[in-house]
Coordinates of N, CA and C in Angstrom, one line a residue:
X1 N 20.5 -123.5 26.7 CA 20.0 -123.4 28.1 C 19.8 -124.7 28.8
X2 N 20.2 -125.0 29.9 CA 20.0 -125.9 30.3 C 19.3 -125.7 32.1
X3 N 18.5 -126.2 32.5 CA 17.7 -126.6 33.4 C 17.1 -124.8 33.8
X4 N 16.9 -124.5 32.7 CA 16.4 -123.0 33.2 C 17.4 -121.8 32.9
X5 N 19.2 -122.0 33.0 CA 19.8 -121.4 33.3 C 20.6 -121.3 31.4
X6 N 20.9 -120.0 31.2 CA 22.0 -119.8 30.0 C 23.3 -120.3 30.0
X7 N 23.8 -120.8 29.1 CA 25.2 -121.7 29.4 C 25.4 -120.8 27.8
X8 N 26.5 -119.9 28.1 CA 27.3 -119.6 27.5 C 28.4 -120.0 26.5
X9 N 28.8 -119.4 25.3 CA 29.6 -120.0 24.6 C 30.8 -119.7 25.0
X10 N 32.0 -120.5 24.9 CA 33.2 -120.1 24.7 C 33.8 -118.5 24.2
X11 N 32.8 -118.0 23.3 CA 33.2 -117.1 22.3 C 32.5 -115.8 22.9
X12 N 31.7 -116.2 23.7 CA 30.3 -114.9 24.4 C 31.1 -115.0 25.8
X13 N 32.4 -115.0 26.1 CA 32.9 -115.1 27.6 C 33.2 -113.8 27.3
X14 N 32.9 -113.1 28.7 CA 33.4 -111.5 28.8 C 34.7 -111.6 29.8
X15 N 35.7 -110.8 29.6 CA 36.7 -110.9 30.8 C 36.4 -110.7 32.0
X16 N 37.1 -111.5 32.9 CA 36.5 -110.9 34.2 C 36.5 -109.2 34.9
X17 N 38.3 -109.0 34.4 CA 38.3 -107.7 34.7 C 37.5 -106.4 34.3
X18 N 36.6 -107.1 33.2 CA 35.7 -105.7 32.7 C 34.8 -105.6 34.0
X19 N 34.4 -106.5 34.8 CA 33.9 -106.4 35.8 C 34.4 -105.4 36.8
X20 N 35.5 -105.1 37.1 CA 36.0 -103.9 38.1 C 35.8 -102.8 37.1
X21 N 36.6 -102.9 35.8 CA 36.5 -101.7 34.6 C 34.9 -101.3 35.2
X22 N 34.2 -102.0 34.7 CA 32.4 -101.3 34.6 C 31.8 -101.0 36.0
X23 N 32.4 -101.2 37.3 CA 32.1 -101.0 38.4 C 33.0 -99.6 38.4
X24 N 33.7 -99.6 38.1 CA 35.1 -98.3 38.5 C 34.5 -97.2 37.8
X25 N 34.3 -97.5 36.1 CA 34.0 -96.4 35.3 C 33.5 -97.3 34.1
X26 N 31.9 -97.1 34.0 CA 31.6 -97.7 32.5 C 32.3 -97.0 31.7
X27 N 32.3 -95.8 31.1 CA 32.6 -94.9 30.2 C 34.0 -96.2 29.9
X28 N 34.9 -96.1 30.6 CA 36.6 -96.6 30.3 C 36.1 -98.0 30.4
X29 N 35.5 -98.4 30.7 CA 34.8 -100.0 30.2 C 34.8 -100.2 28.9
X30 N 33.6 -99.5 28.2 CA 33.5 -99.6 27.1 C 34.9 -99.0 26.0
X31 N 35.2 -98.5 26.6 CA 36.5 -97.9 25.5 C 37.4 -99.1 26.2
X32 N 37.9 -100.0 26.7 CA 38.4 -101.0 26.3 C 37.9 -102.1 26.0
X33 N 36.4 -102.7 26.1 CA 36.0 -103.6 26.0 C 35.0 -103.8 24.9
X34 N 34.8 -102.6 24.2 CA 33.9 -102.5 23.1 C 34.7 -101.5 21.9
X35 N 35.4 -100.6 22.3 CA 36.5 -100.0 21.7 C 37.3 -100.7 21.2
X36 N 38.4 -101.3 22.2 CA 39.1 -102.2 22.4 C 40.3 -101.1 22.2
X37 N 40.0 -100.1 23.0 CA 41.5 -99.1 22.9 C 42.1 -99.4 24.5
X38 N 43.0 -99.2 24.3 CA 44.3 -98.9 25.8 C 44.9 -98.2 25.5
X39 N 45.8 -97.6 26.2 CA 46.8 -96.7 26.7 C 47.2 -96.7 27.8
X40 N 48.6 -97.1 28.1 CA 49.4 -97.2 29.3 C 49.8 -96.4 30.0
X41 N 49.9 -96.0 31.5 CA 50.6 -94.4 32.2 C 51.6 -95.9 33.2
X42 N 52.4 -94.4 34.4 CA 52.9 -95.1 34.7 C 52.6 -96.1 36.0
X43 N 51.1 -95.7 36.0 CA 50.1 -96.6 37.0 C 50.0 -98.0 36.1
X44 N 49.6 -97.8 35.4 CA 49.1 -99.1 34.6 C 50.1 -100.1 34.4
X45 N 51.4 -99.3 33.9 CA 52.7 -100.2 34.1 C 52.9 -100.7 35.4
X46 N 53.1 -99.8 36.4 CA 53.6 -100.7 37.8 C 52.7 -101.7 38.0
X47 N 51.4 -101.7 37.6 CA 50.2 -102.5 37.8 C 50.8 -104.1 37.0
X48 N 51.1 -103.6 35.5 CA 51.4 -104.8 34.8 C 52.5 -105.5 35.5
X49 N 53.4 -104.9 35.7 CA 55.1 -105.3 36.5 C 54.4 -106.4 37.5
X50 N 53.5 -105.7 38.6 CA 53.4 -106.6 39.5 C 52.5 -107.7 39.1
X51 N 51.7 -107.8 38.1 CA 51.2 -109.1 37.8 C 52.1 -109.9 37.3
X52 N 52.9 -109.4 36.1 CA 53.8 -109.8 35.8 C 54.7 -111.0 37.0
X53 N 55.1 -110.2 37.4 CA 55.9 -110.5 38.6 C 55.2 -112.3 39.2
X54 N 54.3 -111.5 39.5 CA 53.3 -112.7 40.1 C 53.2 -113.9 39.4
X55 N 52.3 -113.8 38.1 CA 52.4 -115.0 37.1 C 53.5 -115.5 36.9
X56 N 54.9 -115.1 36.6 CA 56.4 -116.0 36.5 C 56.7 -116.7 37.7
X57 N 55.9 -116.2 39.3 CA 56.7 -117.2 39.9 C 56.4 -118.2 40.5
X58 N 57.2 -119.0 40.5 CA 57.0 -120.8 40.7 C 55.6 -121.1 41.5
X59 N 55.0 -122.2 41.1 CA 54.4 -122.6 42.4 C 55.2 -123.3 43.6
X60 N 54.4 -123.5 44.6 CA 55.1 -124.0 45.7 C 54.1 -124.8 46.6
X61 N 54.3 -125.6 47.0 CA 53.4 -126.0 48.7 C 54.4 -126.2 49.6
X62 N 53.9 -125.5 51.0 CA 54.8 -125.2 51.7 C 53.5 -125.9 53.0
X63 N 53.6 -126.5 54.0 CA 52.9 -127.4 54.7 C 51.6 -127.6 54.1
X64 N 50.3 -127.0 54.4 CA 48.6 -127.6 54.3 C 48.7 -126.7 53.1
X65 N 49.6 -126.3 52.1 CA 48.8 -125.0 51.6 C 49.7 -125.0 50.2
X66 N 49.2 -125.2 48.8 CA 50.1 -125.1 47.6 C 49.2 -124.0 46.9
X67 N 50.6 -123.0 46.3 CA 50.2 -121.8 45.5 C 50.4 -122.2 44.1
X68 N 49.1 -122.3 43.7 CA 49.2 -121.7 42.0 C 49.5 -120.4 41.5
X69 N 49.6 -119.9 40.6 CA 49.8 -119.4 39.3 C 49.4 -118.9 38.1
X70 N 48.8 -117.8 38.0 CA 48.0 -117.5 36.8 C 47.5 -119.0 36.2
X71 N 46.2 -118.6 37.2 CA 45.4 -120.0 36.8 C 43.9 -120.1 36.1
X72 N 43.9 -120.8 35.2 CA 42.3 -120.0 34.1 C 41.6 -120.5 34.7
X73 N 40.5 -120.0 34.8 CA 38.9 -119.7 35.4 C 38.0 -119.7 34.1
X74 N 36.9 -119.8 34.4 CA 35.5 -119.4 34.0 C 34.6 -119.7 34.2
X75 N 33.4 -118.9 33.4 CA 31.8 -119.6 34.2 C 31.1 -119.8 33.4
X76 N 30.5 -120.6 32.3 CA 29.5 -120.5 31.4 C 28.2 -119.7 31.8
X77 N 27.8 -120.4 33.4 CA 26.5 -119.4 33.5 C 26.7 -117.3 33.5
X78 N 27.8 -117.3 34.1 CA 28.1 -116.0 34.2 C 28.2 -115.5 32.8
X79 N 28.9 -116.1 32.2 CA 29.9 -115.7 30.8 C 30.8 -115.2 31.2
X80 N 31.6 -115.4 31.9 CA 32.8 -114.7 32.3 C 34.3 -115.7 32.4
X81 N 35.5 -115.2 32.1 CA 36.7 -116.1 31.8 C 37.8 -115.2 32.2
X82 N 38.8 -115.8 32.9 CA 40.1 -114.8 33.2 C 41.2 -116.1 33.5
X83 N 42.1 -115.1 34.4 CA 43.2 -115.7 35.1 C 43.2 -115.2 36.0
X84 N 43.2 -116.4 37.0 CA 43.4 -116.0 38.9 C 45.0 -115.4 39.1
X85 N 45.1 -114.8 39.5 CA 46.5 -114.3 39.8 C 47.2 -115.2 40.8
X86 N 46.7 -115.8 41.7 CA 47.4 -116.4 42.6 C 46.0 -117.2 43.1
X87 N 46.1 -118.8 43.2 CA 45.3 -119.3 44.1 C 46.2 -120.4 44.8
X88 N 45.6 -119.9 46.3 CA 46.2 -120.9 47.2 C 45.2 -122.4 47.7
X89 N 45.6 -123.2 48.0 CA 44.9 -124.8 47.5 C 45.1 -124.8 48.8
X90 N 44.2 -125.1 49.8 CA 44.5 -125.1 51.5 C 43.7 -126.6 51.9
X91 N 44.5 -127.4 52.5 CA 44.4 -129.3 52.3 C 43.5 -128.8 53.7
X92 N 42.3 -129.8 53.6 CA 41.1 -130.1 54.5 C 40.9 -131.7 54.7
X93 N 40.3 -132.0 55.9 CA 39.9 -133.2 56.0 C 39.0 -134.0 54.7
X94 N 38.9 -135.4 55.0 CA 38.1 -135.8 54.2 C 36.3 -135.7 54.2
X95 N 36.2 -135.1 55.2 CA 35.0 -134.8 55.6 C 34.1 -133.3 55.4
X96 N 35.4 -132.8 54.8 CA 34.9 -130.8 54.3 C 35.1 -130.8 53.1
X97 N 34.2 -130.9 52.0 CA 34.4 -130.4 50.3 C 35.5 -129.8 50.2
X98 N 35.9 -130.4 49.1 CA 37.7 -130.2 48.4 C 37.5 -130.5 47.0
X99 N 38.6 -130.8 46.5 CA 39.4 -131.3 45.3 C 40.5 -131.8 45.2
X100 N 41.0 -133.0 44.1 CA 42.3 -133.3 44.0 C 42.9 -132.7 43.1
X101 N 43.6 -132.2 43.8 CA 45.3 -131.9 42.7 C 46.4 -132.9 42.5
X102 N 46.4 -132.6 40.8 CA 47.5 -133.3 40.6 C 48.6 -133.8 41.2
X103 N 49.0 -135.0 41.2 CA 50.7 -135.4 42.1 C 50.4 -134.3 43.7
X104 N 49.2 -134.3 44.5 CA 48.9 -133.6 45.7 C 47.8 -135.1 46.3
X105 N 48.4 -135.3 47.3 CA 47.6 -135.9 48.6 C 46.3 -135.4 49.1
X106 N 45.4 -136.0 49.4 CA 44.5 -135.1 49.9 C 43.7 -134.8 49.5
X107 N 42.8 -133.6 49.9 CA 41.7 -132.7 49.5 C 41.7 -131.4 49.8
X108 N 42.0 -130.8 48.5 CA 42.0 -129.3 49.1 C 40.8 -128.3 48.7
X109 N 40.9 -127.1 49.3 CA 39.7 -126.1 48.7 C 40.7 -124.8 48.5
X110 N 40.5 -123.9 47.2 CA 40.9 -123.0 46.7 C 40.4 -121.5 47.6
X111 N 41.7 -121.1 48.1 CA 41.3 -119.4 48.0 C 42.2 -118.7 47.8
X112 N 41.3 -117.9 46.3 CA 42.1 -116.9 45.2 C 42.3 -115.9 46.1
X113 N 43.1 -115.2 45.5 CA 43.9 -114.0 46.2 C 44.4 -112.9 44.6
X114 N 44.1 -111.9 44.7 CA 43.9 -111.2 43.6 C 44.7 -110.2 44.0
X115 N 45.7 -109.4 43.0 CA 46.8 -108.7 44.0 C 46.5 -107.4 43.1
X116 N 46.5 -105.9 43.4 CA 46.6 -104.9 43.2 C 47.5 -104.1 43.3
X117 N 48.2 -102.8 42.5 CA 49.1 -101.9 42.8 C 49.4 -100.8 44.3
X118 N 47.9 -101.0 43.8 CA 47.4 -99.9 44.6 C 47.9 -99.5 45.8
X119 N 46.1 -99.1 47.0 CA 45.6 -98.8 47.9 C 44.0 -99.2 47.8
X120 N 43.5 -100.1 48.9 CA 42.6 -100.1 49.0 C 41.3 -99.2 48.4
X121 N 40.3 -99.5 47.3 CA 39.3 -98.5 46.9 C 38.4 -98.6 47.9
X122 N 37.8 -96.9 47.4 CA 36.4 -96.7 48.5 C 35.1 -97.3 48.1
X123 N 34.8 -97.8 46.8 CA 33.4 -98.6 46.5 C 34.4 -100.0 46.3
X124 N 33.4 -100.9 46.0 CA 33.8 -102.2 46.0 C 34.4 -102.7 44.7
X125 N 35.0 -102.5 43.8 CA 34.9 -102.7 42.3 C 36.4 -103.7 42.1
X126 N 37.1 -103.8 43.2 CA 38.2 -104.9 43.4 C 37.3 -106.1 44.2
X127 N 36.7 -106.0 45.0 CA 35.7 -106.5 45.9 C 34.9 -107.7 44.8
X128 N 33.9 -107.2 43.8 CA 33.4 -107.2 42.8 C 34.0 -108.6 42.3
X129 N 35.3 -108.2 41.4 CA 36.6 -108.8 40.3 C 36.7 -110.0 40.7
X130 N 37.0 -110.1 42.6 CA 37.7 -111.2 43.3 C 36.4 -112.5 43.3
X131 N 35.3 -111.6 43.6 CA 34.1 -112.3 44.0 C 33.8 -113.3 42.6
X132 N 33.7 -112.3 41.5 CA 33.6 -113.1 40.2 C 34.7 -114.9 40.0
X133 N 36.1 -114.6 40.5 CA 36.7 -115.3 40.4 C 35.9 -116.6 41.5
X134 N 35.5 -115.9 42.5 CA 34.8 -117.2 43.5 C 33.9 -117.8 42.6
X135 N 33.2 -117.2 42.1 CA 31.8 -117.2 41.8 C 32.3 -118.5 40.5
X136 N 33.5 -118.5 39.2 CA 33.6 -118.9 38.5 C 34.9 -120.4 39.2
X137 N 35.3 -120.4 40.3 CA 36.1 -121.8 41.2 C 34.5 -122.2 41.6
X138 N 33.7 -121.9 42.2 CA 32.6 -122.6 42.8 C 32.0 -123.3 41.7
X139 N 31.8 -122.6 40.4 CA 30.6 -123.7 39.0 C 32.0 -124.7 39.2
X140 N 33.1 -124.2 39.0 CA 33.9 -125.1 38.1 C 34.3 -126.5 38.6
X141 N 34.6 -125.9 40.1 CA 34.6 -127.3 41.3 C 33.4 -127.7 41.9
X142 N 32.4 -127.3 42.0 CA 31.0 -127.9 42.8 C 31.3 -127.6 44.2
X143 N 32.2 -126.8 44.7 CA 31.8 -126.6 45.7 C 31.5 -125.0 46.5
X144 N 31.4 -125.0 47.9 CA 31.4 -123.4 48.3 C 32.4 -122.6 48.8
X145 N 32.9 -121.6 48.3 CA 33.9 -120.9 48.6 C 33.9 -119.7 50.0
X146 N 34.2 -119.5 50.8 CA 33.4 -118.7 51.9 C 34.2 -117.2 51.9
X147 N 35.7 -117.1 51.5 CA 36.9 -116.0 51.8 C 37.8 -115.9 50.1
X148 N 38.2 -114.5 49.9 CA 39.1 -114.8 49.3 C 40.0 -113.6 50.0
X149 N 41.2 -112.9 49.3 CA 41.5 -111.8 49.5 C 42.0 -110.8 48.4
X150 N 42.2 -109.6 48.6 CA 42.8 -108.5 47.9 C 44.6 -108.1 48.4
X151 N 45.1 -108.6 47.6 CA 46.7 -108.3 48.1 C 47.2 -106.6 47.3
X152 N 47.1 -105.5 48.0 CA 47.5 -104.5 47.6 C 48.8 -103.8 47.7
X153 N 50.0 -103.7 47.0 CA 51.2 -103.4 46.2 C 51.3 -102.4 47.7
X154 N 50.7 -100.8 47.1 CA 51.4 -99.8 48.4 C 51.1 -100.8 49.2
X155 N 50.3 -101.0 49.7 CA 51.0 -100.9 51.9 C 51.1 -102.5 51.8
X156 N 51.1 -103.4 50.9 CA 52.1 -104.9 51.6 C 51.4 -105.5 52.2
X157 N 49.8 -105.5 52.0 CA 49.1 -106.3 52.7 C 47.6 -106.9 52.3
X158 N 47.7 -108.2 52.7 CA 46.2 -108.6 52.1 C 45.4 -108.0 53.1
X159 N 44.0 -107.9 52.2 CA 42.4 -107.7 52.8 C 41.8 -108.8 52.4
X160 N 41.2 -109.4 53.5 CA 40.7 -110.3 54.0 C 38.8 -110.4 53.0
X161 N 38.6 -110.4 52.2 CA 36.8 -110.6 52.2 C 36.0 -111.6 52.0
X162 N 34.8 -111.3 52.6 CA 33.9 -112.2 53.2 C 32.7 -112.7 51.6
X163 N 33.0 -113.4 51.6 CA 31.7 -113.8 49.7 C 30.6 -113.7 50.1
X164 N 30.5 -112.9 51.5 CA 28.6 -112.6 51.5 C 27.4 -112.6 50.7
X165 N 26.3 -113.0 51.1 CA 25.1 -112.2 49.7 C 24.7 -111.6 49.6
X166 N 25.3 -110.4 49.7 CA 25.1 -108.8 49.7 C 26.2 -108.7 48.0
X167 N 27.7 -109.0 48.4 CA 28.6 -108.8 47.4 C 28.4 -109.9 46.2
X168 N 27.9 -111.5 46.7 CA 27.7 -112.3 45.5 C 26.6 -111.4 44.7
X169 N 25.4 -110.5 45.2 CA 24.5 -110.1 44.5 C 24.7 -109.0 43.5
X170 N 25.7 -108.3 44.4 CA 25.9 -107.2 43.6 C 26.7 -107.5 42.7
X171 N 27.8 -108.7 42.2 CA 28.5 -108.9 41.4 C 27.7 -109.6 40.4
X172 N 26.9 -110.6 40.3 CA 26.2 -110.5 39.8 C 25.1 -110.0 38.8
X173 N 24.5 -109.2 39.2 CA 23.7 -107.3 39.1 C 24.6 -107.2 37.5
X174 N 26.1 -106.8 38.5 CA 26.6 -106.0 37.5 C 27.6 -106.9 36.7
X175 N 27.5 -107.8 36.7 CA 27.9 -108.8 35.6 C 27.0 -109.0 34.4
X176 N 25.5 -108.8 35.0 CA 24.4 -108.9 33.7 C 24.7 -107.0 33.5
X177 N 24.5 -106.3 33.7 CA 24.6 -104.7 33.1 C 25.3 -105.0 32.3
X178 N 27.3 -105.9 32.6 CA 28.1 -105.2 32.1 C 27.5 -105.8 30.3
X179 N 27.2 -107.4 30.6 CA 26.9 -107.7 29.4 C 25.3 -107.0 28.6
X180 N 25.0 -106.5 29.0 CA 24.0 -105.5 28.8 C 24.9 -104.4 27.9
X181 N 25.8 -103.7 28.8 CA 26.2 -102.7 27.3 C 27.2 -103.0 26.0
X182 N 28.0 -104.1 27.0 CA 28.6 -104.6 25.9 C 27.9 -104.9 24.5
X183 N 26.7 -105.7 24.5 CA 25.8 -106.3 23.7 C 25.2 -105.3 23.1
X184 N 25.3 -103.7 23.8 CA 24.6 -102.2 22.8 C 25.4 -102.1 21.8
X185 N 26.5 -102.2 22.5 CA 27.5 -101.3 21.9 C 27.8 -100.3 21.5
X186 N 27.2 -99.6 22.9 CA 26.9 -98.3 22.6 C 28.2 -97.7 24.3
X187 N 28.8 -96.3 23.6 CA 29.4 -95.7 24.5 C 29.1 -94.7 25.5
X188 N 28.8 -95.2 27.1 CA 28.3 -94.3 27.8 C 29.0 -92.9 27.8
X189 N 28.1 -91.9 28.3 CA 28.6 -90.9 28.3 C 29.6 -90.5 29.4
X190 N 30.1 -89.3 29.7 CA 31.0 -89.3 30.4 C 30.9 -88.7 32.0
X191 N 31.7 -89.0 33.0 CA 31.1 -88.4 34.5 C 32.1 -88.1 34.9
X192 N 33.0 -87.1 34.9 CA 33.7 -86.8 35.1 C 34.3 -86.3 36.9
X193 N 35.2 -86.8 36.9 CA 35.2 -87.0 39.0 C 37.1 -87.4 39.1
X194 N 37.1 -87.4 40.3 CA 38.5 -87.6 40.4 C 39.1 -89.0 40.7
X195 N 38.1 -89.9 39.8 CA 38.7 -90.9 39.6 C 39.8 -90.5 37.9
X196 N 39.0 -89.8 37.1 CA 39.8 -89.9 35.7 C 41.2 -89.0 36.3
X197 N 41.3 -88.6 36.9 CA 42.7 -88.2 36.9 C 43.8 -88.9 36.7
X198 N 43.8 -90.5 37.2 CA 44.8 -91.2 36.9 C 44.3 -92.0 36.1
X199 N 43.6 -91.7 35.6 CA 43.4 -93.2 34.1 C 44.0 -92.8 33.0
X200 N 44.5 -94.0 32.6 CA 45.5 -93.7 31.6 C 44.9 -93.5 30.2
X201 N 43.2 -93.4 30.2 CA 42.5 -93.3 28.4 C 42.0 -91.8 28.9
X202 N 42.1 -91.0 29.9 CA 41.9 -89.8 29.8 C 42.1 -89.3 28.6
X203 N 43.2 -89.5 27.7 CA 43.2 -88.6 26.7 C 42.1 -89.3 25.5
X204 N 41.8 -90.5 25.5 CA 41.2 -90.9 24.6 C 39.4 -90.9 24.9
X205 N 39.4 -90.4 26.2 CA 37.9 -90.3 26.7 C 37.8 -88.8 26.7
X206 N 38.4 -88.0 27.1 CA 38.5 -86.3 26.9 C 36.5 -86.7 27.9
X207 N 36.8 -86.9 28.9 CA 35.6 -86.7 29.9 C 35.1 -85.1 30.4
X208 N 35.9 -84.3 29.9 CA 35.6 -82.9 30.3 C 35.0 -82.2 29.3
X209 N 35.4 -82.6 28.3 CA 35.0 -82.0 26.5 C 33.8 -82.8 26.4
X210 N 33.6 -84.1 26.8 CA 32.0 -84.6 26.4 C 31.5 -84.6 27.4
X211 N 31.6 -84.1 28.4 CA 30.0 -83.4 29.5 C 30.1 -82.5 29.1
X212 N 30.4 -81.2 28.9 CA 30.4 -80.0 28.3 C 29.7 -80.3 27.3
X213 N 29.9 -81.3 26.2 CA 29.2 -81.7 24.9 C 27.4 -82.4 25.0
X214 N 27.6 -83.0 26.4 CA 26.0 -83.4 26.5 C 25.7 -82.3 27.2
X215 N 25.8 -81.6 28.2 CA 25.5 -80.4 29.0 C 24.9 -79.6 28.0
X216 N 25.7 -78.8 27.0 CA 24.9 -78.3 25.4 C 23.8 -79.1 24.8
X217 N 23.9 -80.4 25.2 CA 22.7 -81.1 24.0 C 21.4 -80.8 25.0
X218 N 21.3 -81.1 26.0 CA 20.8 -81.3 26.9 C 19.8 -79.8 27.3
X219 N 21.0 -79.1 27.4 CA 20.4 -77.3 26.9 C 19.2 -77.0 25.9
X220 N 20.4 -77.3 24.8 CA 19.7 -77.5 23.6 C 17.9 -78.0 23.3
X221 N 17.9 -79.1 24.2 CA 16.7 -80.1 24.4 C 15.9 -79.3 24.7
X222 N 15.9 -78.8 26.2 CA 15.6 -78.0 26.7 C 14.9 -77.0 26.4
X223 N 15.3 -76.2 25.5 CA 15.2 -75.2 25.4 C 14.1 -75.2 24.5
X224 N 14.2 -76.1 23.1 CA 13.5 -76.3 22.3 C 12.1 -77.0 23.0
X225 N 12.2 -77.7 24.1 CA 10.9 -78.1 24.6 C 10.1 -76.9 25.2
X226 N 10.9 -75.8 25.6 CA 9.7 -74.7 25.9 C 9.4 -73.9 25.1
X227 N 10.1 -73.8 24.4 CA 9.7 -73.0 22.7 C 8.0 -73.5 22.4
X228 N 8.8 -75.1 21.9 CA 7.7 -75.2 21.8 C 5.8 -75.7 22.1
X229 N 6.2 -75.2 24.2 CA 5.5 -75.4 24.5 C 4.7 -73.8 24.6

């Protein structure tokens, strides 16, 4: 611990991605992050393709502005560690916080850009992921990050977000939860909704067989509590 705050080991880093995982669906959190099971559909593949894709290709600077490359991150205070998918290095005066890059002139400041298959989601849980990445460029460089974006596959276009303190809080929040169940080790139960329809551990979560299964326990509880009242 240092000035109040927990500094993390190397070894106690959680991925960043469990962060959208435990926003999206603890249940599928924990079955990859505590399970440590996967299973691939053909979502999850296109999903890999295009990271894929992404990490092999070159960097470049092309006027004020040089793209990295599956670039490693992390945060001791958070406990969190990944790979940026794409960060663009955008050159500032000497008078606006930056950093120097390697064989790079100047001073620049980083904004990550985190690319998806998809279509934009309706809660924030990509929102979340990207923000962690700010959250873990800000300890790492000392400085403040204000924008990153969401580049999403279907429709070909980045979303623009704002690192407000509404979303730094809520990432946050649920950065301490996620390491909260991690640290149980225990596997939440299941909610079943029309997000499991395309997840590819549906078969290994069977979300419909175990609400059915607590729904009986829960009966069960029940029932015995008026008995024996």
């Amino acid at each position: 611990m240092i000035g109040g705050y927990i500094l993390y080991t190397e070894s106690e880093l959680l991925p960043i991605s469990a962060i959208q995982h435990f926003a999206f669906c603890r249940r599928q959190c924990a079955l990859i992050h505590i399970d440590q099971l996967w299973s691939e559909n053909q979502l999850t593949a296109e999903g890999r393709i295009l990271h894929e894709k992404t990490d092999t290709s070159p960097s470049q600077t092309r006027a004020d502005i040089h793209i990295a490359r599956h670039v490693p991150i992390r945060s001791l205070h958070l406990g969190l560690s990944g790979i940026a998918d794409v960060i663009e290095y955008h050159k500032v005066d000497f008078e606006t916080p930056g950093i120097e890059l390697s064989s790079k002139k100047g001073r620049w400041t980083p904004y990550p850009i985190e690319y998806k298959r998809g279509r934009p989601k309706k809660n924030r849980c990509d929102e979340m992921q990207l923000c962690a990445q700010v959250l873990c460029l800000e300890e790492m460089h000392a400085l403040s990050i204000s924008q990153g974006s969401l580049f999403y596959g279907a429709v070909r276009k980045r979303k623009i977000i704002s690192m407000d303190e509404s979303l730094r809080r809520e990432t946050i929040q649920t950065t301490h939860k996620l390491r909260e169940m991690v640290d149980s080790t225990k596997l939440p139960g299941a909610d079943p909704g029309a997000k499991c329809r395309n997840c590819s551990l549906q078969d290994l979560c069977l979300p419909d067989v175990i609400a059915r299964k607590n729904q009986g326990s829960r009966y069960w509880s029940q029932f015995h509590t008026r008995e024996q009242n």
